[in-house]
Short mmCIF file of C-alpha atoms and ligand atoms in Angstrom, two decimals:
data_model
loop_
_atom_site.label_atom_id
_atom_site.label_comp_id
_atom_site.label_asym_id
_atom_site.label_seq_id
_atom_site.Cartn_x
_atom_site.Cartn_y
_atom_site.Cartn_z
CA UNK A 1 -147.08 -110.83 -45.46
CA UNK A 2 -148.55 -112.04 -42.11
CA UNK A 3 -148.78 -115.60 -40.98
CA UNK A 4 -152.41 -116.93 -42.07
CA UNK A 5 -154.60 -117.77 -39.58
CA UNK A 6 -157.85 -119.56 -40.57
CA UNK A 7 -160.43 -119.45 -37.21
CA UNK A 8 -163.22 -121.69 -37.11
CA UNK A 9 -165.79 -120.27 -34.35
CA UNK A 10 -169.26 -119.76 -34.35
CA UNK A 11 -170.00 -116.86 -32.45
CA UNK A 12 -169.54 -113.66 -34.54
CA UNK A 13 -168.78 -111.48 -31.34
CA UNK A 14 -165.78 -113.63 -30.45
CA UNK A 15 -164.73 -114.11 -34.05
CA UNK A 16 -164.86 -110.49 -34.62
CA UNK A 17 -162.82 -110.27 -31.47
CA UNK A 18 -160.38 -112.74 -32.79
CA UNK A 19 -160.02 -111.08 -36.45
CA UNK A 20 -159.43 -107.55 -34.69
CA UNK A 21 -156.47 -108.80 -32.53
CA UNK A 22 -154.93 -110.96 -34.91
CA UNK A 23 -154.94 -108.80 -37.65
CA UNK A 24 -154.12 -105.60 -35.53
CA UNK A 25 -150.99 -107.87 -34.55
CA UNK A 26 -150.01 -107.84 -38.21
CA UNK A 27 -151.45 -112.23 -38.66
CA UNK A 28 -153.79 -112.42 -41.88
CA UNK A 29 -156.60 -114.05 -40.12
CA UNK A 30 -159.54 -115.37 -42.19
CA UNK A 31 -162.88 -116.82 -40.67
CA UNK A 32 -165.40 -119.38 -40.75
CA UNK A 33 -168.59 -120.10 -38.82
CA UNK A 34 -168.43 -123.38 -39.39
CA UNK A 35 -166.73 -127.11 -39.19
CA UNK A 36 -167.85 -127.62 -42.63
CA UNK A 37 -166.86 -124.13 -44.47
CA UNK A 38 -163.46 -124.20 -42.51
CA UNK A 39 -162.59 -127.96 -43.48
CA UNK A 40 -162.97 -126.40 -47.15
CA UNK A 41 -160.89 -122.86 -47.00
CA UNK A 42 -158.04 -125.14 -45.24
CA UNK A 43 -157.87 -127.72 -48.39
CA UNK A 44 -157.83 -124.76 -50.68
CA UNK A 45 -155.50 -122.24 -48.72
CA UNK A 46 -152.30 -121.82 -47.39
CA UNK A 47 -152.86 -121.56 -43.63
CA UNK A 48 -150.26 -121.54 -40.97
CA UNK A 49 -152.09 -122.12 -38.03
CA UNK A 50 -156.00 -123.07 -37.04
CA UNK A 51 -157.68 -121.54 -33.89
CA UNK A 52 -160.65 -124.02 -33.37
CA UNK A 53 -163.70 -123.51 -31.39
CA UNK A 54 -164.38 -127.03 -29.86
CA UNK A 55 -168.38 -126.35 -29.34
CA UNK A 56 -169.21 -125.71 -33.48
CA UNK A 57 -172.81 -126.19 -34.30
CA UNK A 58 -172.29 -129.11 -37.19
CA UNK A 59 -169.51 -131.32 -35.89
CA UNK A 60 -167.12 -130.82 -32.35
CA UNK A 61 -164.34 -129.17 -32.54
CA UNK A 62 -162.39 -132.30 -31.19
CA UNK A 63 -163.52 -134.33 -34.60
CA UNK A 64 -162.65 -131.86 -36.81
CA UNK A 65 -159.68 -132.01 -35.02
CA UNK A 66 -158.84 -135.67 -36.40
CA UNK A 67 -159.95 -135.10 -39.54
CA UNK A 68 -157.43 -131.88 -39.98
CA UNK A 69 -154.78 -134.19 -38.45
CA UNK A 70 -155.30 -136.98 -41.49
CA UNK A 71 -154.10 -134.75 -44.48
CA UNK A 72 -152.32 -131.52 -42.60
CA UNK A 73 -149.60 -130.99 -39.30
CA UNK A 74 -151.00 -127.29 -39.28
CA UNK A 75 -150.31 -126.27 -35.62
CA UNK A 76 -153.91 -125.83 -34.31
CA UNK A 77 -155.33 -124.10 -31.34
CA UNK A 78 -158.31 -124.81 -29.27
CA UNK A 79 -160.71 -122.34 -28.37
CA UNK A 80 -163.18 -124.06 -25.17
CA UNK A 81 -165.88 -122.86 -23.31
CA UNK A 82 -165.96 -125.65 -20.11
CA UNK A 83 -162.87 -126.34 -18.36
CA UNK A 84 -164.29 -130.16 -18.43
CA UNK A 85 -163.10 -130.23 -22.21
CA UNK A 86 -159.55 -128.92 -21.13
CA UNK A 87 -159.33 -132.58 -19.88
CA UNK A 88 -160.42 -134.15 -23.16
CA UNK A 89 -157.80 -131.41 -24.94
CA UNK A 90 -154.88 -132.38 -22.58
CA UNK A 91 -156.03 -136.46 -21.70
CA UNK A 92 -156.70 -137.49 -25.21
CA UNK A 93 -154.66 -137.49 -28.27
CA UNK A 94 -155.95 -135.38 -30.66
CA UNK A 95 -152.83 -133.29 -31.66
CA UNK A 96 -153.52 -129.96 -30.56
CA UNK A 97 -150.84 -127.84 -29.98
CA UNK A 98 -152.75 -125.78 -27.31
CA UNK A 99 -155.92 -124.40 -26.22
CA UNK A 100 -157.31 -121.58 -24.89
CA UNK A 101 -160.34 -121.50 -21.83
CA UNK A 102 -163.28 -119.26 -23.05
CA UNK A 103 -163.52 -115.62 -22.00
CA UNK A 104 -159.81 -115.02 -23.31
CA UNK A 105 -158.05 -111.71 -23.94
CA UNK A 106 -157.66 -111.10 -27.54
CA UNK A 107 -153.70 -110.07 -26.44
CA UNK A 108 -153.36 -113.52 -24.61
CA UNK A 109 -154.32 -115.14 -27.96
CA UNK A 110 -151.89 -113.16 -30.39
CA UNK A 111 -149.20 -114.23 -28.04
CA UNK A 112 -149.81 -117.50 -27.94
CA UNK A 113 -150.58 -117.51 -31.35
CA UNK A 114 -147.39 -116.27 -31.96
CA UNK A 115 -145.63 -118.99 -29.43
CA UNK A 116 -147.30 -121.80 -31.58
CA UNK A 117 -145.70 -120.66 -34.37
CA UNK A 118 -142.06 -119.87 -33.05
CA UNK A 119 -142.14 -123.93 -31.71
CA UNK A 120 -143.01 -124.66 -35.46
CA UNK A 121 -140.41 -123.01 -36.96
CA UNK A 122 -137.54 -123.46 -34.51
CA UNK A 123 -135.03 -122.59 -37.75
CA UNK A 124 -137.42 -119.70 -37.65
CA UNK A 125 -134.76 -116.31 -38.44
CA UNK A 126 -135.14 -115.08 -34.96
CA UNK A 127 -132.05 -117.45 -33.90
CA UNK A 128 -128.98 -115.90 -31.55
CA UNK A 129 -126.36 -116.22 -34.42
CA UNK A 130 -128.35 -113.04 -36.43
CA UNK A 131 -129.21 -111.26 -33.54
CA UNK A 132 -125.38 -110.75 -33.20
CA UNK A 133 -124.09 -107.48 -34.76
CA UNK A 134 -121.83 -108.04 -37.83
CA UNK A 135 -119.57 -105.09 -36.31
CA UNK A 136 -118.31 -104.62 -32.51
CA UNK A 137 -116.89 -101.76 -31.79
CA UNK A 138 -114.41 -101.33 -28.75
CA UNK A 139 -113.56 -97.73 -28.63
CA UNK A 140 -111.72 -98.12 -25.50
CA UNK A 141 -109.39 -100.77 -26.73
CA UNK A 142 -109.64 -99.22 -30.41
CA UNK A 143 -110.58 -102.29 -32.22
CA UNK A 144 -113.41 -103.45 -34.08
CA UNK A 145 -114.79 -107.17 -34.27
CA UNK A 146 -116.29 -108.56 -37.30
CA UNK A 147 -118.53 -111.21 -37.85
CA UNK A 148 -116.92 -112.34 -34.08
CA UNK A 149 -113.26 -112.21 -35.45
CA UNK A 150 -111.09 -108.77 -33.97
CA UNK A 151 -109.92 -107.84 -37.46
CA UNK A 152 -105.92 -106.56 -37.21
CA UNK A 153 -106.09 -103.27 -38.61
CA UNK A 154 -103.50 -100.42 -39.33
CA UNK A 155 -104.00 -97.25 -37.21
CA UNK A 156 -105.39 -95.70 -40.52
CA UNK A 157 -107.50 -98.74 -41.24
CA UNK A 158 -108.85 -98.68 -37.80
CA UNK A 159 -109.24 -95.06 -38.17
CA UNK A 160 -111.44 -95.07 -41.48
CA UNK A 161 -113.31 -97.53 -40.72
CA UNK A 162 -114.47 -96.60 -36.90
CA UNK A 163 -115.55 -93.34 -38.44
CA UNK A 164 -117.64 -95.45 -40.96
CA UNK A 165 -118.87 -97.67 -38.31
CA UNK A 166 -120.06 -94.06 -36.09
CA UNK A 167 -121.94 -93.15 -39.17
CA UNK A 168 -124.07 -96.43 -40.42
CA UNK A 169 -125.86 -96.02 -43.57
CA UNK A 170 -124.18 -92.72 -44.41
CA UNK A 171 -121.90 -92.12 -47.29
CA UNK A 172 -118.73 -90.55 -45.81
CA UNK A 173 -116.68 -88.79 -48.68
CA UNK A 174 -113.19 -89.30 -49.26
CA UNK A 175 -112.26 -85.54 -47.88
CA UNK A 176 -114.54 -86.45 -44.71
CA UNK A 177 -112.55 -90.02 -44.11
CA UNK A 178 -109.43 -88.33 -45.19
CA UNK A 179 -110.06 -85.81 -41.90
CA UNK A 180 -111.02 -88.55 -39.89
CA UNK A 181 -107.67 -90.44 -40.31
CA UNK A 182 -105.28 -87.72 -40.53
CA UNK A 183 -106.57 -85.01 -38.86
CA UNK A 184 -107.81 -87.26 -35.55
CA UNK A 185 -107.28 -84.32 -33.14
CA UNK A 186 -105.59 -86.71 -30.47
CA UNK A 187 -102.34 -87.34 -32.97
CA UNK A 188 -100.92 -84.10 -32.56
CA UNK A 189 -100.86 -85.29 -28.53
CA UNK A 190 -98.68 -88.69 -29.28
CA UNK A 191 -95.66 -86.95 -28.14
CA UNK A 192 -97.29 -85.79 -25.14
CA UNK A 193 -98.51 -88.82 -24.22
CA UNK A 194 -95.30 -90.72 -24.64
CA UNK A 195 -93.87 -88.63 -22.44
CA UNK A 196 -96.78 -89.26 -19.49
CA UNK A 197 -96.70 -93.22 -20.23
CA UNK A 198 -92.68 -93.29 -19.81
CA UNK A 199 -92.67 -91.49 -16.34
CA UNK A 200 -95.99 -94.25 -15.68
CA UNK A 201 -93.70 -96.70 -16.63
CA UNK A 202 -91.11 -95.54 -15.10
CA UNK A 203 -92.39 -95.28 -11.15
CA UNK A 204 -94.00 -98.73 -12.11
CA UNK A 205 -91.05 -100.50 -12.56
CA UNK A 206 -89.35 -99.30 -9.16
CA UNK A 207 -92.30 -101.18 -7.50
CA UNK A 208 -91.92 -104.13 -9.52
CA UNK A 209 -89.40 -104.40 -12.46
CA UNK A 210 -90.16 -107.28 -14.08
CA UNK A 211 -93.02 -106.47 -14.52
CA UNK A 212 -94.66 -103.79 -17.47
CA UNK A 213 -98.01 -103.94 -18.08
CA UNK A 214 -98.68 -100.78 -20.09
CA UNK A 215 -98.51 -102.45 -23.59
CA UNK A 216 -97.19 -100.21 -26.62
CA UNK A 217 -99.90 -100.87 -29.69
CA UNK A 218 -97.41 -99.22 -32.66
CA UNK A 219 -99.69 -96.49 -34.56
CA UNK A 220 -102.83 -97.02 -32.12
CA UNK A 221 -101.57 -95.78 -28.73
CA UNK A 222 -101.28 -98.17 -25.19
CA UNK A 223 -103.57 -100.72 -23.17
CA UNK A 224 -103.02 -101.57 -19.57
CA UNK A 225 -102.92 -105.56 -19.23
CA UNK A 226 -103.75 -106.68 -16.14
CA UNK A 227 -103.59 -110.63 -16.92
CA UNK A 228 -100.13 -110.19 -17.51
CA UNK A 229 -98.59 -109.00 -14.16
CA UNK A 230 -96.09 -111.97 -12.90
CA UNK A 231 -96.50 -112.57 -9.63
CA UNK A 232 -93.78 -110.68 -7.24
CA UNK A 233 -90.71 -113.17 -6.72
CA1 LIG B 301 -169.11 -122.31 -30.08
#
């Protein structure tokens, strides 16, 4: 369900303009041609946010206003023909949120439409905390973050649930996590690679041997940490 938009204007080819955008943008826009009619739909409807047409033929836009503001904190939107009545909008007190100078793009009013209602609802789910992914993956460093904590995880832990993690929203079976753990192709190379880290390590230290960055992770393989080279004596 769309945000509800009630617009009060009395032109049908704007209004018509208005509906199409707002509904095309996925809002559930509803209108009325006049103060009267729209003072009514908002007592009787939910409505999330008013776009007003300031020049309405049975009472301004700008009273309507104040009588909207006496029993409702809807966020409400000006629509105005003269750029003389931007003054009045901006000057006077009349608790608008915004307004919008008469011929508009339909796109220019979705999005700020869409503005008004983010600064209503600043608790709005849209904040930085869910944007964040509930998994990280660092393949390079072969460990996984959750919910912003690195978990510590056995080589077959890690193992299982990396190969999860590659395949979101699909069941793996026990046989196909079973070959992702124990038949991970680069196991049957651990003895090789011990070999090539120790001569590494080896024609390290003869530059510097205090020093050994190449840090053994038992059951996950090596990392190179460059933070923790000691300065040379
Ligand atoms: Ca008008």
């Amino acid at each position: 369900m769309g945000d509800k938009i009630l617009i009060i204007e009395d032109e049908p080819a704007i209004a018509d303009a208005l509906l199409y955008a707002l509904t095309t943008e996925g809002f559930e826009a509803h209108w009325c041609g006049l103060a009267r009619d729209g003072m009514s739909w908002l007592k009787q409807n939910p409505v999330d946010l008013v776009v007003l047409d300031v020049g309405l033929p049975d009472e301004s836009g700008f009273e309507l206003c104040r009588r909207i503001r006496q029993f409702s904190a809807v966020p409400i939107m000006f629509l105005t023909a003269r750029k003389e009545e931007v003054d009045r909008i901006v000057g006077l007190e009349i608790g608008a949120d915004d307004y919008v100078v008469k011929p508009f793009s339909p796109r220019e009013i979705s999005a700020r439409v869409r503005a008004i209602l983010r600064r209503a609802r600043p608790s709005a789910p849209t904040s930085d905390s869910l944007m964040e992914p509930l998994f990280a993956h660092d393949e390079e460093r072969k460990r996984i973050r959750y919910h912003q904590q690195w978990l510590e995880l056995t080589r077959y832990e890690y193992l299982i649930l990396s190969a999860l993690l590659r395949h979101p929203e699909h069941i793996l079976s026990r046989d196909q996590l079973m070959d992702a753990a124990w038949n991970d192709p680069a196991a049957s190379l651990d003895r090789v690679i011990d070999t090539h880290i120790k001569g590494i390590r080896t024609k390290l230290k003869k530059i510097l041997p205090s020093n050994d960055p190449i840090v053994t992770h038992r059951g996950l393989g090596y990392s190179i940490e460059l933070s923790r080279s000691e300065p040379a004596a």
